[in-house]
PDB file of C-alpha atoms in Angstrom:
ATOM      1  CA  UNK A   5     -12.588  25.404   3.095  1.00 73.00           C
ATOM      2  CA  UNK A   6      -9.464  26.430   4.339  1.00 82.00           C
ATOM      3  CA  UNK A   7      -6.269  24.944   2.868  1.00 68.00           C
ATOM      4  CA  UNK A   8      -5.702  22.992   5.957  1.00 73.00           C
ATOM      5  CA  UNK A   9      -8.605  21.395   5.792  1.00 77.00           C
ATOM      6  CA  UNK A  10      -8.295  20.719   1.766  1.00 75.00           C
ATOM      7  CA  UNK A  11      -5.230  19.203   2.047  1.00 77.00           C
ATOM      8  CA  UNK A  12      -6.921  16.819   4.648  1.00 82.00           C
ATOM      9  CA  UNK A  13      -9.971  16.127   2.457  1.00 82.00           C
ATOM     10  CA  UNK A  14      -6.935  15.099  -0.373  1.00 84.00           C
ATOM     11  CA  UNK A  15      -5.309  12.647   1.820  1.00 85.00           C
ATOM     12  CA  UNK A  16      -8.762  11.088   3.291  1.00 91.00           C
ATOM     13  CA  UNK A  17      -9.688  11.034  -0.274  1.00 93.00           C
ATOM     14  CA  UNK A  18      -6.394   9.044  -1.325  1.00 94.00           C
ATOM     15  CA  UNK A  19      -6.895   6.593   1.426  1.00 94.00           C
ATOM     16  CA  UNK A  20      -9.936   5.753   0.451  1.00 95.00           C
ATOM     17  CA  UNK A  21      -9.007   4.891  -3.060  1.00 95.00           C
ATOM     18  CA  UNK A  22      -6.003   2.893  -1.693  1.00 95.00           C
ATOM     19  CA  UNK A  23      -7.991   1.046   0.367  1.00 95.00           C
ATOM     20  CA  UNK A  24     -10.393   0.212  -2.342  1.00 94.00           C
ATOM     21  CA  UNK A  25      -7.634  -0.954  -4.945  1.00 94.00           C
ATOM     22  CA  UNK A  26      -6.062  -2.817  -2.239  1.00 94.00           C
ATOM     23  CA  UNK A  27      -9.430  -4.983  -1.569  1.00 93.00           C
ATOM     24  CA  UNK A  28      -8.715  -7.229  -3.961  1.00 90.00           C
ATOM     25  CA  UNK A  29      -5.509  -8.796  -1.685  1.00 91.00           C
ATOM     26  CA  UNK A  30      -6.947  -7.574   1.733  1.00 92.00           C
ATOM     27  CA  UNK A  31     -10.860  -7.819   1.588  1.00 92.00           C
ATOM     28  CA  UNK A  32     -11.017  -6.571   5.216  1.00 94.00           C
ATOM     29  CA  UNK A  33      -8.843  -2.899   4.783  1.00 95.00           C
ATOM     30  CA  UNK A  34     -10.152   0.118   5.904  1.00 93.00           C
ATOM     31  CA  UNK A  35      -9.230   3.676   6.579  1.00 93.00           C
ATOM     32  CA  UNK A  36      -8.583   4.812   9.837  1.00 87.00           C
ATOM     33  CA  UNK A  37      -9.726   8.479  10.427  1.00 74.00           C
ATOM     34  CA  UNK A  38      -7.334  11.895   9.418  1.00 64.00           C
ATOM     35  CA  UNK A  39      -7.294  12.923  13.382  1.00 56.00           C
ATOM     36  CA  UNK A  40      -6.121   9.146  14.455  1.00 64.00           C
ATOM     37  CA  UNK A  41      -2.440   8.501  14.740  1.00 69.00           C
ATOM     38  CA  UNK A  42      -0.780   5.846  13.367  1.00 80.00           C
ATOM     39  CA  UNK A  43      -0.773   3.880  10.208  1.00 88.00           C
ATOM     40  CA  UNK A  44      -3.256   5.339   7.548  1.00 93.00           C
ATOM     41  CA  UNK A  45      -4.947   2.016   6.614  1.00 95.00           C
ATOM     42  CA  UNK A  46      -5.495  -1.056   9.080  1.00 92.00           C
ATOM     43  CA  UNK A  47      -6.615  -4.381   8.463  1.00 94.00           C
ATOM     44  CA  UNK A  48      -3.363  -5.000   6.157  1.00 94.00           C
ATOM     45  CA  UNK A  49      -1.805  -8.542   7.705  1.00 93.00           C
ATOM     46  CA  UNK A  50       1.946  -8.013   7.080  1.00 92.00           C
ATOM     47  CA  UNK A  51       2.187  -4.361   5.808  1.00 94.00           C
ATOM     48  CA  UNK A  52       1.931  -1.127   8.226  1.00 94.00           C
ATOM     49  CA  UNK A  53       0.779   1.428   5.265  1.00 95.00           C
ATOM     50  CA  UNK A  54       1.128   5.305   5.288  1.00 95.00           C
ATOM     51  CA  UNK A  55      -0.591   6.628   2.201  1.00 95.00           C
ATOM     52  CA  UNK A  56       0.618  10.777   1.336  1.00 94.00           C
ATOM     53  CA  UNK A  57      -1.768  13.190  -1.124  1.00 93.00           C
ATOM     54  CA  UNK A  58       0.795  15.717  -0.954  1.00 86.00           C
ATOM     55  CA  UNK A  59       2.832  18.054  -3.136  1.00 85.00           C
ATOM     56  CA  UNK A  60       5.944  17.736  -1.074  1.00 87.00           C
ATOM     57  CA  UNK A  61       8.339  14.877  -1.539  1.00 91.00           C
ATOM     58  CA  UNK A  62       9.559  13.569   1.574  1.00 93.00           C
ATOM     59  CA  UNK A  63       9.842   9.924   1.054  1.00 94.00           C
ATOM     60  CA  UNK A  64      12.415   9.551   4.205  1.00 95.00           C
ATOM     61  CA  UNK A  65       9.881  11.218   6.508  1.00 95.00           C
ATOM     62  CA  UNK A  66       7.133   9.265   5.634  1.00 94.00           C
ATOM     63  CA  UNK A  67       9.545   5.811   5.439  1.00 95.00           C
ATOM     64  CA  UNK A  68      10.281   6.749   9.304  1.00 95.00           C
ATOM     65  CA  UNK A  69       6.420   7.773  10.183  1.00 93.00           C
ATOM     66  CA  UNK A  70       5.448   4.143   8.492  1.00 93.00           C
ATOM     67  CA  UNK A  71       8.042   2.750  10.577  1.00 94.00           C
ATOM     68  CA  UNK A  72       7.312   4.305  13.724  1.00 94.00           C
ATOM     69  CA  UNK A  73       3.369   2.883  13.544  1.00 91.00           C
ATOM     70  CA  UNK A  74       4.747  -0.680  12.620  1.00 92.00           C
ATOM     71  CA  UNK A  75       4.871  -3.819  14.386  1.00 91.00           C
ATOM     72  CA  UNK A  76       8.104  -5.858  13.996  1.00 89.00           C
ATOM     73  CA  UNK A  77       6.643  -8.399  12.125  1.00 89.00           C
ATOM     74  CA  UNK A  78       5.050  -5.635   9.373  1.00 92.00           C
ATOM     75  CA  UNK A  79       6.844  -4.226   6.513  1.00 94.00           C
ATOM     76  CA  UNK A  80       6.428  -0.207   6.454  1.00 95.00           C
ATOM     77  CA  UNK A  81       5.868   0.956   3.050  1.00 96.00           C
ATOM     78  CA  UNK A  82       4.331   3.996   1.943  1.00 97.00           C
ATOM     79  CA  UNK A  83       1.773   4.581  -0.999  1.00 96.00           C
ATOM     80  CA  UNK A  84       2.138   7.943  -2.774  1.00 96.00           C
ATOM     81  CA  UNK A  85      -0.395   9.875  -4.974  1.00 95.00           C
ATOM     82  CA  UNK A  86       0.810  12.457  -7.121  1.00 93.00           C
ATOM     83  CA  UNK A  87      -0.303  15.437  -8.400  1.00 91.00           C
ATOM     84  CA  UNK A  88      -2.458  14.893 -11.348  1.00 92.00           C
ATOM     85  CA  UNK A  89      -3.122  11.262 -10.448  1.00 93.00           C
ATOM     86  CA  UNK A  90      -6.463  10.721  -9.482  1.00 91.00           C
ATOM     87  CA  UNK A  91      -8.153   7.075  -8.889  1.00 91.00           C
ATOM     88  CA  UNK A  92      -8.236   6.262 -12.306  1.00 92.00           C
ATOM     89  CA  UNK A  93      -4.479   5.993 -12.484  1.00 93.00           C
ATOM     90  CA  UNK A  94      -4.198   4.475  -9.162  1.00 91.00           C
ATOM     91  CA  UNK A  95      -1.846   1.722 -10.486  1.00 92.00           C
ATOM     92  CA  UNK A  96       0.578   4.206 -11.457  1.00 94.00           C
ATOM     93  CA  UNK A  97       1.019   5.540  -8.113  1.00 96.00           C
ATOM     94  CA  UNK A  98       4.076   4.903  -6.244  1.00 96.00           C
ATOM     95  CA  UNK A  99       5.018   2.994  -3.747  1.00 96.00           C
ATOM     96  CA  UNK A 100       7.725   2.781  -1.518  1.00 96.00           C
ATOM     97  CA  UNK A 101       9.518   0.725   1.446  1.00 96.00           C
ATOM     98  CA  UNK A 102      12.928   0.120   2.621  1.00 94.00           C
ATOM     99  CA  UNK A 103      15.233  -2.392   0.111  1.00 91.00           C
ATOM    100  CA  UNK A 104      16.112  -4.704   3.069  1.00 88.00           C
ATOM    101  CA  UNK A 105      12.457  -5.624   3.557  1.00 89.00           C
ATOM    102  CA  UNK A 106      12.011  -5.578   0.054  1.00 89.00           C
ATOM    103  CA  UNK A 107      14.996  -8.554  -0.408  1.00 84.00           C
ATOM    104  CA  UNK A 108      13.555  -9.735   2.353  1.00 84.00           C
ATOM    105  CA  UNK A 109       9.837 -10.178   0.958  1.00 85.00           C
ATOM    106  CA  UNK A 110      11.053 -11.169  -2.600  1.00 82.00           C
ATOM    107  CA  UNK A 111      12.405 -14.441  -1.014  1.00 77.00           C
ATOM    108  CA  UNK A 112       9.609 -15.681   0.720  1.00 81.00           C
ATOM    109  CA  UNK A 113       7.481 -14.886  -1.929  1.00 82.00           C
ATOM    110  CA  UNK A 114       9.964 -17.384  -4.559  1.00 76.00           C
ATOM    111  CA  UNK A 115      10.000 -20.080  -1.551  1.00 76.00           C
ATOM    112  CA  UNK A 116       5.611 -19.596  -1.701  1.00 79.00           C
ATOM    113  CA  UNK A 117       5.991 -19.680  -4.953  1.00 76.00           C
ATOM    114  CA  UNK A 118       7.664 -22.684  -5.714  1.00 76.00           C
ATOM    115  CA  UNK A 119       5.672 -24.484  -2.783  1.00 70.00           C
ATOM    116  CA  UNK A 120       2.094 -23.281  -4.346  1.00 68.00           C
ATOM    117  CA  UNK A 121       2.844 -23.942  -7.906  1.00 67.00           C
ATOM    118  CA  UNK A 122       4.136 -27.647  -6.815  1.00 73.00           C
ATOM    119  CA  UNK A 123       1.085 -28.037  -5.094  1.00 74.00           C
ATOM    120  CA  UNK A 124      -1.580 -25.801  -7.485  1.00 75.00           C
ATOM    121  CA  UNK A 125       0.373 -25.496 -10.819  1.00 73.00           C
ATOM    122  CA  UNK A 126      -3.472 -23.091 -11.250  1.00 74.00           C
ATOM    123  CA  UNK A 127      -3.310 -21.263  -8.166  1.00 70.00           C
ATOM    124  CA  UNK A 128      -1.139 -17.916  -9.958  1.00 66.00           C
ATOM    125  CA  UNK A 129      -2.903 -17.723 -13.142  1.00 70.00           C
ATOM    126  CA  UNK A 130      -6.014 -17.526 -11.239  1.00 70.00           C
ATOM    127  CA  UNK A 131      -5.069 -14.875  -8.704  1.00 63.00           C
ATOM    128  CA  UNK A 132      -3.520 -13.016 -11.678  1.00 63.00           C
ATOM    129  CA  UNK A 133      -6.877 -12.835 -13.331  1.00 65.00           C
ATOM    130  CA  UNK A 134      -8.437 -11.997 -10.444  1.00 60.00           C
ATOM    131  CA  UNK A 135      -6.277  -9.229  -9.699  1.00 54.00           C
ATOM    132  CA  UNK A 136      -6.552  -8.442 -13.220  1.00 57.00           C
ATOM    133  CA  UNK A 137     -10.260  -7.341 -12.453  1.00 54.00           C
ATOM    134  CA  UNK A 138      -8.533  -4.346 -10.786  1.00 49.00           C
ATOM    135  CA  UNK A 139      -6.662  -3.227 -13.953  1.00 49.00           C
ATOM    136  CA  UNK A 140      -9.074  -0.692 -14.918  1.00 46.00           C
TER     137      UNK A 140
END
């Protein structure tokens, strides 16, 4: 295998396993193929995600790349698996998106948060647990 072609192997690999831990909150993700262009994993509502196997540490390239394959109404982030973190330390892999659509998801998520727990006080511990499941 050439080193081309492992380094492509890597990243179908790490799309796989992000898709996979990622279930739990979309149940319908999947990968979309290494020789497609575009966004890395579709059947995310709301995110446009780029996930990066890679030894190099470009976070800006990849930020614009996520971008570039996003709708307006999707937040780009990217989903980074380092070097010596395989899938059993997939919650420890970074992840990374631009700080104005971070500020911008942290308030709706308060304002859904206050509206759910008015109307099912329940509704977080159980989706806590169930994400919990995931923990390892």
């Amino acid at each position: 295998m050439t080193l081309n072609e492992s380094r492509k192997a890597r990243g179908m690999k790490a799309q796989v396993h992000a898709a996979d831990f990622l279930r739990a909150i979309f149940p319908w993700v999947n990968t979309v193929s290494g020789a497609a262009s575009g966004r890395d994993l579709k059947n995310t509502p709301g995110l446009a995600v780029e996930v990066k196997a890679r030894r190099d540490f470009e976070p800006l390239a990849w930020l614009k790349q996520s971008k570039k394959n996003s709708d307006d109404d999707e937040m780009p982030i990217v989903i980074w698996q380092p070097d010596g973190y395989g899938p059993a330390r997939m919650k420890e892999w970074p992840f990374m998106g631009h700080l104005g659509d971070f500020r911008k998801l942290w308030a709706e998520l308060q304002i859904l948060r206050g509206y759910v727990q008015e109307k099912d006080p329940g509704f977080y511990a159980k989706l806590l647990g169930d994400l919990g499941k995931f923990d390892g």
